[in-house]
C-alpha cells in the first residue's frame, strides 16, 4: 500500500504555517476524527445492535430523538472530553452546554456538533452524517457558559462534516480552502482524496423540500417556477431536482458536483425562524461552502455574519453555487422593496 497524506499529517502541516501554533489543533482534530470514526462504526452496523431507529423521546428541538442520536451524542462527548484541548461542548441533542468535567484538563477551544444529521434516514439505510465546528473559548468564561458559544460564524476556526455513505468521508476547512478525506477502514485513517474542493458558480441542479411549496415566500416560488419552466422559461435551461433529506448528504452533493441547496423561510416555520440550526448546521456548512467558492445566505443576508442569540436558534439556509444563490438574494431584495 502506498502512502497517502493522512488527516493528521495534513493538519500538522497546516499548523506549521500558523505562528504560535503548538500542535493543540492537531490534537483536537484527532479527537474529533476519532469520535467520527466511532459514530461511523455505530452507524455502519445498522440494526445489528438493535432497534437503533426507535424513537425514545423528544429532543430540545421538539423533534423525535432516536436511540442512535443519543448514542452518537454520547460517543462524541466521551471521545472529545479527555483530550485536553476543549473547554466545553454544545450539541444539537443537549439542552445545555457540556463543560469538560472536573478531572480532565480543560483547553482553549469550544466544540459544537450535530452528532447525527439526517437520522430519519436510519430506517431506510440512507446516508447520515456528523457536523462540527470549532470556536475559541473566551479568556474569561461567562457565568452562563452558553453565552461564549454565541459567536458569529465568521469566528469559526474550523468546520467540517463526516458523511456516512458507501464510504465514510470527512470534509474539512480551517479557513484555507476545503479538503476531503476518505476513511480507509483497513488502516483506520482518513486519507486525503479530495484536495481543493471548489463549487462551480453555475448549476442545473437544485435541492429543496418541494412538499412545502404551498408555504414558500414569493421569491423562492419564483426561483423554483423558473427552474421548473426549463429550456422554454426565462432560465433557458432544464434543471434537475435532488433531495436526500440529510443536510450532510445534500450539501456534500453540492460540493461534489455543484448545485444549490435550500431550506428557506416559509409560512410553516416562520415562528421558529427557519428549519435548520444556526450553530450546529448553518454556520459550519456556510464556512465550508464559502471556502469552496460558493455562497451561503438566509436570502436576506450572509449567514456567517449573523450574531447568534440562542444555542438552538434556527435560520433560513440557501447555499451553494454563487450565481444561483445571488439570484435568489436578488429576488428577495426585489420582493422586499415592493
Ligand atoms: Zn442535523
CSV table of C-alpha atoms and ligand atoms in Angstrom, one decimal:
chain,number,residue,atom,x,y,z
A,1,UNK,CA,0.0,0.0,0.0
A,2,UNK,CA,1.5,3.4,-1.0
A,3,UNK,CA,1.4,6.3,1.4
A,4,UNK,CA,-1.3,8.9,1.1
A,5,UNK,CA,-1.5,12.1,3.2
A,6,UNK,CA,-3.4,11.3,6.3
A,7,UNK,CA,-5.7,13.8,8.0
A,8,UNK,CA,-3.3,14.0,11.0
A,9,UNK,CA,-0.3,14.8,8.8
A,10,UNK,CA,-2.3,17.3,6.8
A,11,UNK,CA,-3.4,19.2,9.9
A,12,UNK,CA,0.1,19.1,11.3
A,13,UNK,CA,1.4,20.5,8.1
A,14,UNK,CA,-1.2,23.3,8.1
A,15,UNK,CA,-0.4,24.1,11.7
A,16,UNK,CA,3.3,24.7,10.9
A,17,UNK,CA,2.2,27.8,8.8
A,18,UNK,CA,0.5,29.3,11.8
A,19,UNK,CA,2.7,31.2,14.2
A,20,UNK,CA,2.2,30.2,17.8
A,21,UNK,CA,0.5,27.0,16.9
A,22,UNK,CA,1.6,24.3,19.3
A,23,UNK,CA,0.0,21.2,18.0
A,24,UNK,CA,-3.1,21.8,20.1
A,25,UNK,CA,-5.2,21.9,17.0
A,26,UNK,CA,-3.8,18.7,15.5
A,27,UNK,CA,-4.6,17.0,18.8
A,28,UNK,CA,-8.1,18.4,18.9
A,29,UNK,CA,-8.9,17.3,15.4
A,30,UNK,CA,-7.5,13.9,16.1
A,31,UNK,CA,-10.1,13.6,18.9
A,32,UNK,CA,-12.9,14.8,16.6
A,33,UNK,CA,-11.9,12.4,13.9
A,34,UNK,CA,-11.7,9.5,16.4
A,35,UNK,CA,-15.2,10.4,17.6
A,36,UNK,CA,-16.5,10.5,14.0
A,37,UNK,CA,-14.9,7.0,13.3
A,38,UNK,CA,-16.7,5.7,16.4
A,39,UNK,CA,-20.0,7.1,15.2
A,40,UNK,CA,-19.3,5.7,11.7
A,41,UNK,CA,-18.7,2.3,13.2
A,42,UNK,CA,-22.0,2.5,15.1
A,43,UNK,CA,-24.0,3.7,12.1
A,44,UNK,CA,-22.4,1.1,9.8
A,45,UNK,CA,-23.7,-1.7,11.9
A,46,UNK,CA,-27.3,-0.8,11.1
A,47,UNK,CA,-29.8,-2.7,13.2
A,48,UNK,CA,-27.3,-5.3,14.3
A,49,UNK,CA,-27.2,-3.6,17.7
A,50,UNK,CA,-31.0,-3.5,18.0
A,51,UNK,CA,-33.7,-1.0,17.0
A,52,UNK,CA,-31.4,2.0,16.6
A,53,UNK,CA,-34.1,3.9,14.8
A,54,UNK,CA,-36.6,3.5,17.6
A,55,UNK,CA,-38.0,6.8,18.9
A,56,UNK,CA,-37.1,7.2,22.6
A,57,UNK,CA,-38.2,10.8,23.3
A,58,UNK,CA,-38.4,14.4,22.1
A,59,UNK,CA,-35.2,16.5,22.0
A,60,UNK,CA,-34.7,20.2,22.8
A,61,UNK,CA,-35.8,21.0,19.2
A,62,UNK,CA,-39.2,19.3,19.7
A,63,UNK,CA,-38.1,16.6,17.3
A,64,UNK,CA,-38.2,12.9,17.7
A,65,UNK,CA,-35.0,11.7,19.3
A,66,UNK,CA,-33.9,8.3,18.3
A,67,UNK,CA,-31.7,5.9,20.1
A,68,UNK,CA,-28.9,6.3,17.6
A,69,UNK,CA,-29.0,10.2,18.0
A,70,UNK,CA,-28.3,9.7,21.7
A,71,UNK,CA,-25.7,7.0,21.3
A,72,UNK,CA,-23.9,9.2,18.7
A,73,UNK,CA,-24.0,12.2,21.0
A,74,UNK,CA,-22.6,10.2,24.0
A,75,UNK,CA,-19.8,8.8,21.8
A,76,UNK,CA,-18.8,12.3,20.6
A,77,UNK,CA,-18.7,13.6,24.2
A,78,UNK,CA,-16.7,10.7,25.5
A,79,UNK,CA,-14.1,10.8,22.7
A,80,UNK,CA,-13.6,14.5,22.9
A,81,UNK,CA,-13.8,15.4,26.6
A,82,UNK,CA,-10.5,13.9,27.7
A,83,UNK,CA,-8.1,15.2,25.1
A,84,UNK,CA,-7.2,18.4,27.0
A,85,UNK,CA,-7.9,20.9,24.2
A,86,UNK,CA,-11.6,21.6,24.8
A,87,UNK,CA,-13.2,23.8,27.4
A,88,UNK,CA,-16.8,22.9,26.7
A,89,UNK,CA,-19.1,21.4,24.0
A,90,UNK,CA,-22.6,22.1,22.7
A,91,UNK,CA,-24.7,19.6,20.8
A,92,UNK,CA,-28.0,19.7,18.9
A,93,UNK,CA,-29.1,16.8,21.2
A,94,UNK,CA,-28.4,18.6,24.5
A,95,UNK,CA,-30.4,21.4,26.1
A,96,UNK,CA,-27.4,23.0,27.8
A,97,UNK,CA,-23.7,23.2,27.1
A,98,UNK,CA,-21.4,20.5,28.4
A,99,UNK,CA,-18.4,21.8,30.2
A,100,UNK,CA,-15.4,19.4,30.2
A,101,UNK,CA,-15.8,17.6,33.5
A,102,UNK,CA,-13.6,18.1,36.6
A,103,UNK,CA,-10.7,15.7,36.4
A,104,UNK,CA,-10.0,16.3,32.8
A,105,UNK,CA,-7.7,19.0,31.6
A,106,UNK,CA,-9.6,22.0,30.1
A,107,UNK,CA,-8.3,23.7,27.0
A,108,UNK,CA,-8.8,26.7,24.9
A,109,UNK,CA,-11.5,25.6,22.4
A,110,UNK,CA,-15.2,25.1,22.2
A,111,UNK,CA,-16.7,22.3,20.1
A,112,UNK,CA,-20.1,22.5,18.5
A,113,UNK,CA,-21.7,19.4,16.8
A,114,UNK,CA,-24.7,17.8,15.3
A,115,UNK,CA,-23.9,14.2,16.2
A,116,UNK,CA,-26.2,12.5,13.7
A,117,UNK,CA,-27.6,14.7,11.0
A,118,UNK,CA,-30.4,13.1,8.9
A,119,UNK,CA,-31.2,10.4,11.5
A,120,UNK,CA,-34.7,10.0,9.9
A,121,UNK,CA,-32.7,8.0,7.3
A,122,UNK,CA,-31.9,5.2,9.8
A,123,UNK,CA,-34.9,3.1,8.9
A,124,UNK,CA,-34.2,3.3,5.1
A,125,UNK,CA,-30.4,2.7,5.4
A,126,UNK,CA,-29.8,6.1,3.8
A,127,UNK,CA,-26.9,8.4,4.3
A,128,UNK,CA,-26.3,10.3,7.5
A,129,UNK,CA,-23.6,12.5,8.9
A,130,UNK,CA,-21.9,14.4,11.7
A,131,UNK,CA,-21.3,18.1,11.5
A,132,UNK,CA,-18.9,20.0,13.7
A,133,UNK,CA,-17.5,23.5,14.3
A,134,UNK,CA,-14.6,24.8,16.5
A,135,UNK,CA,-14.6,28.2,18.2
A,136,UNK,CA,-12.0,29.8,20.5
A,137,UNK,CA,-13.1,29.7,24.2
A,138,UNK,CA,-13.3,33.0,26.0
A,139,UNK,CA,-10.3,34.1,28.1
A,140,UNK,CA,-12.7,34.9,30.9
A,141,UNK,CA,-15.5,32.3,30.7
A,142,UNK,CA,-19.0,33.9,31.1
A,143,UNK,CA,-21.1,33.0,34.2
A,144,UNK,CA,-23.5,31.5,31.7
A,145,UNK,CA,-21.1,29.4,29.6
A,146,UNK,CA,-23.7,29.1,26.8
A,147,UNK,CA,-23.1,32.8,26.0
A,148,UNK,CA,-19.5,32.0,25.0
A,149,UNK,CA,-20.8,29.9,22.2
A,150,UNK,CA,-22.9,32.7,20.7
A,151,UNK,CA,-20.2,33.9,18.2
A,152,UNK,CA,-21.0,34.7,14.6
A,153,UNK,CA,-19.9,32.1,12.0
A,154,UNK,CA,-17.0,34.3,10.9
A,155,UNK,CA,-15.3,33.4,14.2
A,156,UNK,CA,-15.1,29.7,13.4
A,157,UNK,CA,-11.6,28.3,13.4
A,158,UNK,CA,-12.5,25.1,11.7
A,159,UNK,CA,-15.6,23.4,10.4
A,160,UNK,CA,-16.3,20.0,8.9
A,161,UNK,CA,-18.6,17.2,8.4
A,162,UNK,CA,-18.4,13.4,8.1
A,163,UNK,CA,-20.7,11.7,5.6
A,164,UNK,CA,-21.6,8.1,6.4
A,165,UNK,CA,-22.3,6.9,2.9
A,166,UNK,CA,-21.0,3.9,1.0
A,167,UNK,CA,-17.6,5.3,2.1
A,168,UNK,CA,-17.0,7.4,5.2
A,169,UNK,CA,-15.7,10.8,4.1
A,170,UNK,CA,-14.6,13.9,6.1
A,171,UNK,CA,-14.8,17.3,4.5
A,172,UNK,CA,-12.9,20.0,6.4
A,173,UNK,CA,-11.9,23.7,6.3
A,174,UNK,CA,-9.6,25.6,8.6
A,175,UNK,CA,-10.2,28.8,6.6
A,176,UNK,CA,-7.7,27.9,3.9
A,177,UNK,CA,-9.8,26.1,1.3
A,178,UNK,CA,-11.7,22.8,1.6
A,179,UNK,CA,-10.3,19.3,1.5
A,180,UNK,CA,-11.9,15.9,1.6
A,181,UNK,CA,-10.6,12.8,3.3
A,182,UNK,CA,-11.9,9.2,2.9
A,183,UNK,CA,-11.7,6.8,5.7
A,184,UNK,CA,-9.6,3.7,4.9
A,185,UNK,CA,-11.1,1.2,7.3
A,186,UNK,CA,-8.2,-1.2,6.9
A,187,UNK,CA,-5.7,1.3,8.4
A,188,UNK,CA,-8.2,3.3,10.4
A,189,UNK,CA,-7.1,6.6,8.9
A,190,UNK,CA,-8.8,9.4,6.9
A,191,UNK,CA,-6.6,10.0,3.8
A,192,UNK,CA,-6.6,13.0,1.5
A,193,UNK,CA,-8.7,12.0,-1.5
A,194,UNK,CA,-10.4,15.3,-2.5
A,195,UNK,CA,-7.9,18.2,-2.3
A,196,UNK,CA,-9.0,21.8,-3.0
A,197,UNK,CA,-12.8,21.3,-3.4
A,198,UNK,CA,-14.5,24.0,-5.4
A,199,UNK,CA,-18.2,24.6,-6.1
A,200,UNK,CA,-18.9,25.7,-9.7
A,201,UNK,CA,-20.6,29.2,-9.9
A,202,UNK,CA,-23.4,27.9,-12.0
A,203,UNK,CA,-25.6,24.9,-11.9
A,204,UNK,CA,-28.6,23.0,-13.3
A,205,UNK,CA,-29.4,21.2,-10.1
A,206,UNK,CA,-31.4,22.4,-7.1
A,207,UNK,CA,-32.4,20.7,-3.8
A,208,UNK,CA,-35.5,21.8,-1.8
A,209,UNK,CA,-38.2,20.0,0.1
A,210,UNK,CA,-40.9,20.7,-2.5
A,211,UNK,CA,-43.7,19.4,-0.3
A,212,UNK,CA,-43.5,22.8,1.4
A,213,UNK,CA,-44.2,24.6,-1.8
A,214,UNK,CA,-47.5,26.0,-0.6
A,215,UNK,CA,-45.8,27.7,2.3
A,216,UNK,CA,-42.9,29.3,0.3
A,217,UNK,CA,-42.4,33.0,0.1
A,218,UNK,CA,-42.8,34.6,-3.4
A,219,UNK,CA,-39.0,34.9,-4.2
A,220,UNK,CA,-38.5,31.2,-3.6
A,221,UNK,CA,-41.6,30.3,-5.5
A,222,UNK,CA,-40.4,32.5,-8.4
A,223,UNK,CA,-37.0,30.9,-8.4
A,224,UNK,CA,-38.3,27.3,-8.4
A,225,UNK,CA,-41.0,28.1,-11.0
A,226,UNK,CA,-38.3,29.5,-13.3
A,227,UNK,CA,-36.2,26.3,-12.8
A,228,UNK,CA,-39.3,24.1,-13.5
A,229,UNK,CA,-40.0,26.0,-16.7
A,230,UNK,CA,-36.8,24.7,-18.1
A,231,UNK,CA,-35.5,25.5,-21.6
A,232,UNK,CA,-38.7,27.3,-22.6
A,233,UNK,CA,-38.6,29.5,-19.5
A,234,UNK,CA,-36.6,32.6,-18.5
A,235,UNK,CA,-33.6,30.5,-17.5
A,236,UNK,CA,-33.3,28.9,-20.9
A,237,UNK,CA,-32.1,25.5,-19.5
A,238,UNK,CA,-33.5,22.4,-17.9
A,239,UNK,CA,-32.9,21.7,-14.2
A,240,UNK,CA,-32.7,18.6,-12.1
A,241,UNK,CA,-34.0,18.2,-8.6
A,242,UNK,CA,-32.4,16.2,-5.8
A,243,UNK,CA,-33.3,15.7,-2.1
A,244,UNK,CA,-31.8,13.2,0.3
A,245,UNK,CA,-33.3,14.8,3.4
A,246,UNK,CA,-29.9,14.7,5.3
A,247,UNK,CA,-28.2,18.1,5.2
A,248,UNK,CA,-24.8,16.5,5.1
A,249,UNK,CA,-25.6,14.4,2.1
A,250,UNK,CA,-27.3,17.2,0.2
A,251,UNK,CA,-24.5,19.7,0.9
A,252,UNK,CA,-21.9,17.1,0.0
A,253,UNK,CA,-23.6,16.6,-3.4
A,254,UNK,CA,-23.3,20.4,-3.9
A,255,UNK,CA,-19.6,20.3,-3.1
A,256,UNK,CA,-19.0,17.3,-5.3
A,257,UNK,CA,-20.8,18.3,-8.5
A,258,UNK,CA,-22.3,21.7,-7.9
A,259,UNK,CA,-25.9,22.8,-7.2
A,260,UNK,CA,-27.9,24.9,-4.8
A,261,UNK,CA,-29.4,23.7,-1.5
A,262,UNK,CA,-32.3,25.5,0.1
A,263,UNK,CA,-34.2,25.3,3.4
A,264,UNK,CA,-35.7,28.8,3.1
A,265,UNK,CA,-38.0,30.7,5.4
A,266,UNK,CA,-41.7,29.7,4.8
A,267,UNK,CA,-45.0,30.3,6.5
A,268,UNK,CA,-45.0,26.9,8.2
A,269,UNK,CA,-41.7,27.6,10.1
A,270,UNK,CA,-41.8,31.4,10.3
A,271,UNK,CA,-42.4,31.4,14.0
A,272,UNK,CA,-39.4,29.3,14.6
A,273,UNK,CA,-37.2,31.5,12.4
A,274,UNK,CA,-36.3,28.7,10.0
A,275,UNK,CA,-35.7,24.9,10.0
A,276,UNK,CA,-32.0,24.4,10.3
A,277,UNK,CA,-29.9,25.3,13.3
A,278,UNK,CA,-27.5,28.2,13.0
A,279,UNK,CA,-24.8,26.9,15.3
A,280,UNK,CA,-24.9,23.1,14.5
A,281,UNK,CA,-25.7,23.1,10.8
A,282,UNK,CA,-25.9,26.5,9.0
A,283,UNK,CA,-22.6,28.0,10.3
A,284,UNK,CA,-20.3,25.1,9.7
A,285,UNK,CA,-21.8,24.3,6.3
A,286,UNK,CA,-21.7,28.0,5.3
A,287,UNK,CA,-18.0,28.3,6.3
A,288,UNK,CA,-17.2,25.2,4.2
A,289,UNK,CA,-19.3,26.4,1.2
A,290,UNK,CA,-17.7,29.9,1.2
A,291,UNK,CA,-14.2,28.4,1.5
A,292,UNK,CA,-15.1,26.3,-1.6
A,293,UNK,CA,-16.0,29.4,-3.6
A,294,UNK,CA,-19.8,29.2,-3.0
A,295,UNK,CA,-22.2,31.5,-1.2
A,296,UNK,CA,-24.4,31.0,1.8
A,297,UNK,CA,-27.3,33.3,2.6
A,298,UNK,CA,-30.5,33.5,4.6
A,299,UNK,CA,-32.0,35.1,1.5
A,300,UNK,CA,-31.6,38.4,3.2
A,301,UNK,CA,-28.0,38.4,4.5
A,302,UNK,CA,-24.8,36.4,4.8
A,303,UNK,CA,-25.3,33.5,7.3
A,304,UNK,CA,-21.8,33.8,8.7
A,305,UNK,CA,-22.4,37.4,9.8
A,306,UNK,CA,-25.5,36.6,11.9
A,307,UNK,CA,-25.0,37.3,15.6
A,308,UNK,CA,-26.5,34.2,17.4
A,309,UNK,CA,-28.9,34.9,20.2
A,310,UNK,CA,-29.5,31.3,21.3
A,311,UNK,CA,-27.7,28.0,21.3
A,312,UNK,CA,-30.5,26.3,19.4
A,313,UNK,CA,-31.5,29.2,17.2
A,314,UNK,CA,-32.9,28.3,13.7
A,315,UNK,CA,-32.3,30.1,10.5
A,316,UNK,CA,-33.2,30.0,6.8
A,317,UNK,CA,-30.4,28.5,4.6
A,318,UNK,CA,-29.7,29.0,0.9
A,319,UNK,CA,-26.3,27.8,-0.1
A,320,UNK,CA,-24.1,26.5,-3.0
A,321,UNK,CA,-23.4,27.8,-6.5
A,322,UNK,CA,-22.5,31.5,-6.2
A,323,UNK,CA,-24.5,32.8,-9.1
A,324,UNK,CA,-27.7,30.9,-8.2
A,325,UNK,CA,-27.6,32.0,-4.5
A,326,UNK,CA,-27.0,35.6,-5.6
A,327,UNK,CA,-30.0,35.3,-7.9
A,328,UNK,CA,-32.2,34.2,-5.0
A,329,UNK,CA,-30.9,37.0,-2.9
A,330,UNK,CA,-31.7,39.4,-5.7
A,331,UNK,CA,-35.3,38.0,-5.9
A,332,UNK,CA,-35.7,38.6,-2.1
A,333,UNK,CA,-34.4,42.1,-2.4
A,334,UNK,CA,-36.8,42.9,-5.3
A,335,UNK,CA,-39.7,41.4,-3.4
A,336,UNK,CA,-38.9,43.2,-0.1
A,337,UNK,CA,-38.6,46.5,-1.9
A,338,UNK,CA,-42.2,46.3,-3.1
B,1,LIG,ZN1,-28.9,18.0,11.5
